[in-house]
Amino acid sequence: MKKLILVANWKNAPSSHEEAQSLLKGLGKKRLVYKKLHTFIAPPLTYFESVSGKASGYAKLGAQDLFPEEKGRFTGSVGVDILKNFGVRVVILGHSERRALGETSEEVARKVRVALRAGFTPLVCFGELSREQDGEHFEFIREELQASLAGLKKSELSKIILAYEPIWAIGKNAIGVIDPESLSEVAVFVKKVLTDLFGRAAAESVPLLYGGSVDGRNAGILTKNTGVSGFLVGRASLSPESFAEVAEAMLQK
Ligand code: PGA
C-alpha cells in the first residue's frame, strides 16, 4: 500500500523560538513513526531553518502560502526562490483562513501555476462553510475546485494534492469532525468532479487529504475506507503527543 500523507499546519504558532525547539524535540522522539508516512511540517517562515534542520530525517518542509510574483521587488513578501532554497516541497494554497482574508479561487489557481513552475507540490484546500440538508455544499465544492484548478493541464494533475477542509470542522470553533460516511461521499464526489474536468485516469492520480479537527481518536476511522490518503492537521500538530497519536492511528491496520 502507498504511504499515507500527514501534513502539520502550524499556522501562526508556536509563539517563540524556544517553544518551536521544544516541539521539534518532542516530534523527533517519534521519527520512526513519521518515516512510515509522507510527513510534512508547514511552520511559520521564522521556523523554516529549525524545521529543515531538526526534522529533516523524518519530515519535509511545507510553506503555508506562496507569493505569486516571480520577479520584482515586494517589500514584506517572501519570494519563491527563498522557499526553494530552504528546501520547501509542499505549498498549502487556498486555506480557508487565507480565503477569509480575501483570497479568491482565481488567485489560488494562479498560485498553483507558480508553485508548479517552481517545482513545489501545491496542496490545494477547499471546503464549504456550512452544510445544508439539501446537499448544496456539493455544488459549492464543485465550483470552488473548478475555479481553484483553472488553467491546470491534465498532465499536471498528478503533481498536486487536494485537501478537503470543511470550514465548520476547522479550528477551535469547529462544531466537530466529519463522520466517515460523509467523508467518503465527498471523496467520491471530488473524484467525479475531477473526472469531468480532466478524465478518469488523471482524476485517479490525485491524493485527497482531509483536514478539520483531526486527532488521535478520529484519525484511524477516517483513514479506513473513506478514500482519503491522509490528513492536514492544525491544532493536534502543535503537541508532540497529539501529533504522534494521529500518525499512529493512521498506521493501525
Ligand atoms: P484543525 O485545523 O486541525 O485545528 O481543525 C486544520 C486546518 O486548518 O488545516
mmCIF file of C-alpha atoms and ligand atoms in Angstrom:
data_model
loop_
_atom_site.group_PDB
_atom_site.id
_atom_site.type_symbol
_atom_site.label_atom_id
_atom_site.label_comp_id
_atom_site.label_asym_id
_atom_site.label_seq_id
_atom_site.Cartn_x
_atom_site.Cartn_y
_atom_site.Cartn_z
ATOM 1 C CA MET A 1 0.000 0.000 0.000
ATOM 2 C CA LYS A 2 1.108 3.538 -0.742
ATOM 3 C CA LYS A 3 2.306 5.595 2.196
ATOM 4 C CA LEU A 4 -0.316 7.893 3.676
ATOM 5 C CA ILE A 5 0.326 11.638 3.828
ATOM 6 C CA LEU A 6 0.431 13.637 7.051
ATOM 7 C CA VAL A 7 0.822 17.412 6.948
ATOM 8 C CA ALA A 8 1.294 19.577 10.033
ATOM 9 C CA ASN A 9 -0.074 23.072 9.571
ATOM 10 C CA TRP A 10 1.430 25.071 12.425
ATOM 11 C CA LYS A 11 -0.366 28.236 11.220
ATOM 12 C CA ASN A 12 0.979 31.193 13.233
ATOM 13 C CA ALA A 13 2.281 29.160 16.187
ATOM 14 C CA PRO A 14 4.263 28.487 18.325
ATOM 15 C CA SER A 15 4.918 31.966 19.594
ATOM 16 C CA SER A 16 8.619 31.648 20.401
ATOM 17 C CA HIS A 17 11.768 30.039 19.103
ATOM 18 C CA GLU A 18 12.113 28.120 22.373
ATOM 19 C CA GLU A 19 8.666 26.604 22.028
ATOM 20 C CA ALA A 20 9.384 25.650 18.427
ATOM 21 C CA GLN A 21 12.591 23.946 19.550
ATOM 22 C CA SER A 22 10.813 22.019 22.246
ATOM 23 C CA LEU A 23 8.040 20.968 19.834
ATOM 24 C CA LEU A 24 10.667 19.712 17.397
ATOM 25 C CA LYS A 25 12.477 17.875 20.154
ATOM 26 C CA GLY A 26 9.242 16.109 21.086
ATOM 27 C CA LEU A 27 8.374 15.282 17.475
ATOM 28 C CA GLY A 28 11.823 13.805 16.903
ATOM 29 C CA LYS A 29 11.142 11.106 19.503
ATOM 30 C CA LYS A 30 8.641 9.531 17.112
ATOM 31 C CA ARG A 31 10.732 9.917 13.969
ATOM 32 C CA LEU A 32 10.391 6.226 13.127
ATOM 33 C CA VAL A 33 6.602 6.556 13.104
ATOM 34 C CA TYR A 34 6.677 9.653 10.865
ATOM 35 C CA LYS A 35 9.017 7.910 8.463
ATOM 36 C CA LYS A 36 6.322 5.326 7.761
ATOM 37 C CA LEU A 37 4.218 8.152 6.315
ATOM 38 C CA HIS A 38 4.906 11.019 3.937
ATOM 39 C CA THR A 39 5.202 13.588 6.700
ATOM 40 C CA PHE A 40 5.406 17.331 6.084
ATOM 41 C CA ILE A 41 5.667 20.220 8.510
ATOM 42 C CA ALA A 42 4.462 23.653 7.389
ATOM 43 C CA PRO A 43 5.690 26.087 10.053
ATOM 44 C CA PRO A 44 5.682 29.890 10.049
ATOM 45 C CA LEU A 45 8.584 31.157 7.928
ATOM 46 C CA THR A 46 10.528 32.128 11.054
ATOM 47 C CA TYR A 47 10.975 28.454 11.943
ATOM 48 C CA PHE A 48 11.909 27.176 8.500
ATOM 49 C CA GLU A 49 15.538 26.784 9.405
ATOM 50 C CA SER A 50 14.796 24.924 12.630
ATOM 51 C CA VAL A 51 12.342 22.570 10.944
ATOM 52 C CA SER A 52 14.536 21.869 7.945
ATOM 53 C CA GLY A 53 17.499 21.269 10.257
ATOM 54 C CA LYS A 54 15.898 19.305 13.078
ATOM 55 C CA ALA A 55 13.132 17.396 11.280
ATOM 56 C CA SER A 56 14.934 16.629 8.031
ATOM 57 C CA GLY A 57 15.251 12.938 8.870
ATOM 58 C CA TYR A 58 11.512 12.306 9.056
ATOM 59 C CA ALA A 59 9.567 15.262 7.606
ATOM 60 C CA LYS A 60 9.783 17.530 4.597
ATOM 61 C CA LEU A 61 9.266 21.245 4.737
ATOM 62 C CA GLY A 62 5.990 22.878 3.736
ATOM 63 C CA ALA A 63 5.002 26.525 3.270
ATOM 64 C CA GLN A 64 1.573 27.872 4.214
ATOM 65 C CA ASP A 65 1.220 30.167 1.228
ATOM 66 C CA LEU A 66 3.101 31.397 -1.800
ATOM 67 C CA PHE A 67 3.709 34.906 -3.028
ATOM 68 C CA PRO A 68 2.793 34.634 -6.704
ATOM 69 C CA GLU A 69 5.057 37.270 -8.270
ATOM 70 C CA GLU A 70 8.217 35.659 -9.546
ATOM 71 C CA LYS A 71 10.157 38.809 -10.499
ATOM 72 C CA GLY A 72 10.374 42.262 -8.972
ATOM 73 C CA ARG A 73 10.710 43.882 -5.549
ATOM 74 C CA PHE A 74 7.960 43.305 -2.997
ATOM 75 C CA THR A 75 8.518 44.619 0.495
ATOM 76 C CA GLY A 76 7.084 42.325 3.123
ATOM 77 C CA SER A 77 6.852 39.256 0.908
ATOM 78 C CA VAL A 78 8.852 36.070 0.762
ATOM 79 C CA GLY A 79 9.623 35.022 -2.783
ATOM 80 C CA VAL A 80 9.538 31.638 -4.421
ATOM 81 C CA ASP A 81 13.358 31.485 -4.570
ATOM 82 C CA ILE A 82 13.653 31.769 -0.814
ATOM 83 C CA LEU A 83 11.185 28.928 -0.324
ATOM 84 C CA LYS A 84 13.086 26.848 -2.848
ATOM 85 C CA ASN A 85 16.424 27.455 -1.209
ATOM 86 C CA PHE A 86 15.060 26.406 2.159
ATOM 87 C CA GLY A 87 14.009 23.109 0.630
ATOM 88 C CA VAL A 88 10.233 23.613 0.635
ATOM 89 C CA ARG A 89 8.442 20.722 -1.081
ATOM 90 C CA VAL A 90 4.771 21.319 -0.457
ATOM 91 C CA VAL A 91 2.891 24.626 -0.513
ATOM 92 C CA ILE A 92 -0.514 24.890 1.162
ATOM 93 C CA LEU A 93 -2.723 27.041 -1.067
ATOM 94 C CA GLY A 94 -6.235 28.368 -0.615
ATOM 95 C CA HIS A 95 -6.533 27.531 3.068
ATOM 96 C CA SER A 96 -9.899 28.808 4.308
ATOM 97 C CA GLU A 97 -8.175 31.161 6.742
ATOM 98 C CA ARG A 98 -6.496 32.852 3.775
ATOM 99 C CA ARG A 99 -9.672 32.803 1.739
ATOM 100 C CA ALA A 100 -11.372 34.516 4.704
ATOM 101 C CA LEU A 101 -8.802 37.317 4.317
ATOM 102 C CA GLY A 102 -9.953 37.818 0.757
ATOM 103 C CA GLU A 103 -8.027 35.295 -1.298
ATOM 104 C CA THR A 104 -10.116 34.228 -4.282
ATOM 105 C CA SER A 105 -10.111 30.916 -6.126
ATOM 106 C CA GLU A 106 -8.670 32.778 -9.136
ATOM 107 C CA GLU A 107 -5.695 33.822 -7.013
ATOM 108 C CA VAL A 108 -5.367 30.271 -5.746
ATOM 109 C CA ALA A 109 -5.310 28.998 -9.352
ATOM 110 C CA ARG A 110 -2.564 31.466 -10.191
ATOM 111 C CA LYS A 111 -0.527 30.377 -7.172
ATOM 112 C CA VAL A 112 -0.971 26.733 -8.198
ATOM 113 C CA ARG A 113 0.638 27.514 -11.543
ATOM 114 C CA VAL A 114 3.500 29.443 -9.956
ATOM 115 C CA ALA A 115 4.054 26.614 -7.456
ATOM 116 C CA LEU A 116 4.198 24.011 -10.216
ATOM 117 C CA ARG A 117 6.651 26.103 -12.217
ATOM 118 C CA ALA A 118 8.869 26.335 -9.143
ATOM 119 C CA GLY A 119 8.752 22.564 -8.646
ATOM 120 C CA PHE A 120 6.645 22.594 -5.471
ATOM 121 C CA THR A 121 3.688 20.319 -4.851
ATOM 122 C CA PRO A 122 0.629 22.541 -4.428
ATOM 123 C CA LEU A 123 -1.667 21.328 -1.639
ATOM 124 C CA VAL A 124 -4.931 22.937 -2.645
ATOM 125 C CA CYS A 125 -7.546 23.391 0.092
ATOM 126 C CA PHE A 126 -11.274 23.660 -0.473
ATOM 127 C CA GLY A 127 -14.413 23.160 1.571
ATOM 128 C CA GLU A 128 -17.787 24.596 2.430
ATOM 129 C CA LEU A 129 -18.611 26.964 5.252
ATOM 130 C CA SER A 130 -21.664 25.024 6.395
ATOM 131 C CA ARG A 131 -23.809 22.051 5.439
ATOM 132 C CA GLU A 132 -27.419 22.217 4.426
ATOM 133 C CA GLN A 133 -29.820 19.288 4.269
ATOM 134 C CA ASP A 134 -30.329 19.763 0.555
ATOM 135 C CA GLY A 135 -26.703 18.976 -0.220
ATOM 136 C CA GLU A 136 -25.940 22.414 -1.646
ATOM 137 C CA HIS A 137 -22.394 22.123 -0.340
ATOM 138 C CA PHE A 138 -21.641 19.683 -3.167
ATOM 139 C CA GLU A 139 -22.290 22.432 -5.700
ATOM 140 C CA PHE A 140 -20.080 24.777 -3.699
ATOM 141 C CA ILE A 141 -17.297 22.177 -3.664
ATOM 142 C CA ARG A 142 -17.575 21.690 -7.423
ATOM 143 C CA GLU A 143 -17.340 25.411 -8.124
ATOM 144 C CA GLU A 144 -14.518 26.079 -5.691
ATOM 145 C CA LEU A 145 -12.485 23.163 -7.009
ATOM 146 C CA GLN A 146 -13.073 24.055 -10.619
ATOM 147 C CA ALA A 147 -12.055 27.689 -10.080
ATOM 148 C CA SER A 148 -9.042 26.826 -7.907
ATOM 149 C CA LEU A 149 -7.704 24.396 -10.512
ATOM 150 C CA ALA A 150 -8.445 26.603 -13.520
ATOM 151 C CA GLY A 151 -5.680 26.531 -16.099
ATOM 152 C CA LEU A 152 -4.230 23.276 -14.821
ATOM 153 C CA LYS A 153 -3.326 20.775 -17.508
ATOM 154 C CA LYS A 154 -4.446 17.170 -17.320
ATOM 155 C CA SER A 155 -0.806 16.073 -17.144
ATOM 156 C CA GLU A 156 -0.229 18.357 -14.141
ATOM 157 C CA LEU A 157 -2.980 16.890 -12.015
ATOM 158 C CA SER A 158 -0.733 14.120 -10.696
ATOM 159 C CA LYS A 159 1.600 16.817 -9.288
ATOM 160 C CA ILE A 160 -0.923 18.265 -6.864
ATOM 161 C CA ILE A 161 -2.544 17.218 -3.591
ATOM 162 C CA LEU A 162 -6.048 18.251 -2.585
ATOM 163 C CA ALA A 163 -7.250 18.853 0.953
ATOM 164 C CA TYR A 164 -10.946 18.846 1.763
ATOM 165 C CA GLU A 165 -11.279 21.147 4.753
ATOM 166 C CA PRO A 166 -14.899 21.974 5.590
ATOM 167 C CA ILE A 167 -14.745 25.268 7.453
ATOM 168 C CA TRP A 168 -17.294 24.130 10.058
ATOM 169 C CA ALA A 169 -14.859 21.431 11.163
ATOM 170 C CA ILE A 170 -11.733 23.612 11.461
ATOM 171 C CA GLY A 171 -10.164 25.217 14.491
ATOM 172 C CA LYS A 172 -11.389 25.779 17.983
ATOM 173 C CA ASN A 173 -14.829 26.987 16.864
ATOM 174 C CA ALA A 174 -15.435 23.743 14.980
ATOM 175 C CA ILE A 175 -18.775 22.077 15.529
ATOM 176 C CA GLY A 176 -16.975 18.728 15.290
ATOM 177 C CA VAL A 177 -15.132 16.409 12.999
ATOM 178 C CA ILE A 178 -16.727 14.960 9.857
ATOM 179 C CA ASP A 179 -18.173 11.428 10.060
ATOM 180 C CA PRO A 180 -16.578 8.722 7.897
ATOM 181 C CA GLU A 181 -19.684 8.252 5.692
ATOM 182 C CA SER A 182 -19.882 11.938 4.789
ATOM 183 C CA LEU A 183 -16.160 11.979 4.112
ATOM 184 C CA SER A 184 -16.488 9.003 1.741
ATOM 185 C CA GLU A 185 -19.311 10.789 -0.060
ATOM 186 C CA VAL A 186 -17.166 13.865 -0.580
ATOM 187 C CA ALA A 187 -14.227 11.735 -1.753
ATOM 188 C CA VAL A 188 -16.444 10.078 -4.378
ATOM 189 C CA PHE A 189 -17.863 13.435 -5.404
ATOM 190 C CA VAL A 190 -14.412 15.021 -5.752
ATOM 191 C CA LYS A 191 -13.320 12.160 -7.969
ATOM 192 C CA LYS A 192 -16.389 12.748 -10.124
ATOM 193 C CA VAL A 193 -15.652 16.473 -10.419
ATOM 194 C CA LEU A 194 -12.039 15.752 -11.353
ATOM 195 C CA THR A 195 -13.117 13.087 -13.845
ATOM 196 C CA ASP A 196 -15.472 15.577 -15.504
ATOM 197 C CA LEU A 197 -12.680 18.138 -15.701
ATOM 198 C CA PHE A 198 -9.640 16.032 -16.517
ATOM 199 C CA GLY A 199 -10.726 12.484 -17.320
ATOM 200 C CA ARG A 200 -10.753 9.374 -15.170
ATOM 201 C CA ALA A 201 -7.088 8.393 -15.290
ATOM 202 C CA ALA A 202 -5.910 11.844 -14.240
ATOM 203 C CA ALA A 203 -8.583 12.025 -11.519
ATOM 204 C CA GLU A 204 -7.336 8.757 -10.023
ATOM 205 C CA SER A 205 -3.838 10.205 -9.642
ATOM 206 C CA VAL A 206 -4.688 12.929 -7.107
ATOM 207 C CA PRO A 207 -4.341 12.244 -3.401
ATOM 208 C CA LEU A 208 -7.169 13.716 -1.338
ATOM 209 C CA LEU A 209 -6.479 14.709 2.263
ATOM 210 C CA TYR A 210 -8.990 15.665 4.919
ATOM 211 C CA GLY A 211 -8.498 18.447 7.469
ATOM 212 C CA GLY A 212 -10.613 19.756 10.331
ATOM 213 C CA SER A 213 -10.379 18.637 13.980
ATOM 214 C CA VAL A 214 -8.294 15.567 13.178
ATOM 215 C CA ASP A 215 -6.845 13.940 16.288
ATOM 216 C CA GLY A 216 -5.728 10.571 17.599
ATOM 217 C CA ARG A 217 -9.309 9.488 18.318
ATOM 218 C CA ASN A 218 -10.701 10.009 14.831
ATOM 219 C CA ALA A 219 -7.667 9.597 12.535
ATOM 220 C CA GLY A 220 -7.958 5.791 12.475
ATOM 221 C CA ILE A 221 -11.610 5.624 11.462
ATOM 222 C CA LEU A 222 -11.262 8.467 8.955
ATOM 223 C CA THR A 223 -8.384 6.663 7.265
ATOM 224 C CA LYS A 224 -10.261 3.413 6.695
ATOM 225 C CA ASN A 225 -12.291 3.032 3.509
ATOM 226 C CA THR A 226 -13.085 6.710 3.178
ATOM 227 C CA GLY A 227 -10.979 7.233 0.070
ATOM 228 C CA VAL A 228 -8.660 9.774 1.692
ATOM 229 C CA SER A 229 -4.882 9.492 1.549
ATOM 230 C CA GLY A 230 -4.095 11.349 4.753
ATOM 231 C CA PHE A 231 -4.633 14.495 6.782
ATOM 232 C CA LEU A 232 -3.861 18.162 7.105
ATOM 233 C CA VAL A 233 -3.661 18.771 10.835
ATOM 234 C CA GLY A 234 -3.801 22.079 12.689
ATOM 235 C CA ARG A 235 -4.180 22.048 16.471
ATOM 236 C CA ALA A 236 -3.082 18.457 17.023
ATOM 237 C CA SER A 237 0.185 19.179 15.190
ATOM 238 C CA LEU A 238 1.285 21.600 17.898
ATOM 239 C CA SER A 239 1.736 18.951 20.552
ATOM 240 C CA PRO A 240 4.223 16.109 20.008
ATOM 241 C CA GLU A 241 1.935 13.677 21.823
ATOM 242 C CA SER A 242 -1.218 14.525 19.850
ATOM 243 C CA PHE A 243 0.577 14.550 16.530
ATOM 244 C CA ALA A 244 2.134 11.161 17.269
ATOM 245 C CA GLU A 245 -1.318 9.809 18.173
ATOM 246 C CA VAL A 246 -2.628 10.910 14.770
ATOM 247 C CA ALA A 247 0.309 9.263 12.974
ATOM 248 C CA GLU A 248 -0.029 6.047 14.965
ATOM 249 C CA ALA A 249 -3.771 5.855 14.369
ATOM 250 C CA MET A 250 -3.187 6.245 10.628
ATOM 251 C CA LEU A 251 -0.809 3.319 10.653
ATOM 252 C CA GLN A 252 -3.092 0.943 12.510
ATOM 253 C CA LYS A 253 -4.300 -1.944 10.401
HETATM 254 P P1 PGA B 1 -7.555 21.948 12.934
HETATM 255 O O1 PGA B 1 -7.109 22.815 11.655
HETATM 256 O O2 PGA B 1 -6.892 20.606 12.818
HETATM 257 O O3 PGA B 1 -7.039 22.749 14.115
HETATM 258 O O4 PGA B 1 -9.033 21.877 12.927
HETATM 259 C C1 PGA B 1 -6.974 22.221 10.403
HETATM 260 C C2 PGA B 1 -6.524 23.229 9.396
HETATM 261 O O5 PGA B 1 -6.939 24.398 9.472
HETATM 262 O O6 PGA B 1 -5.729 22.921 8.484
#
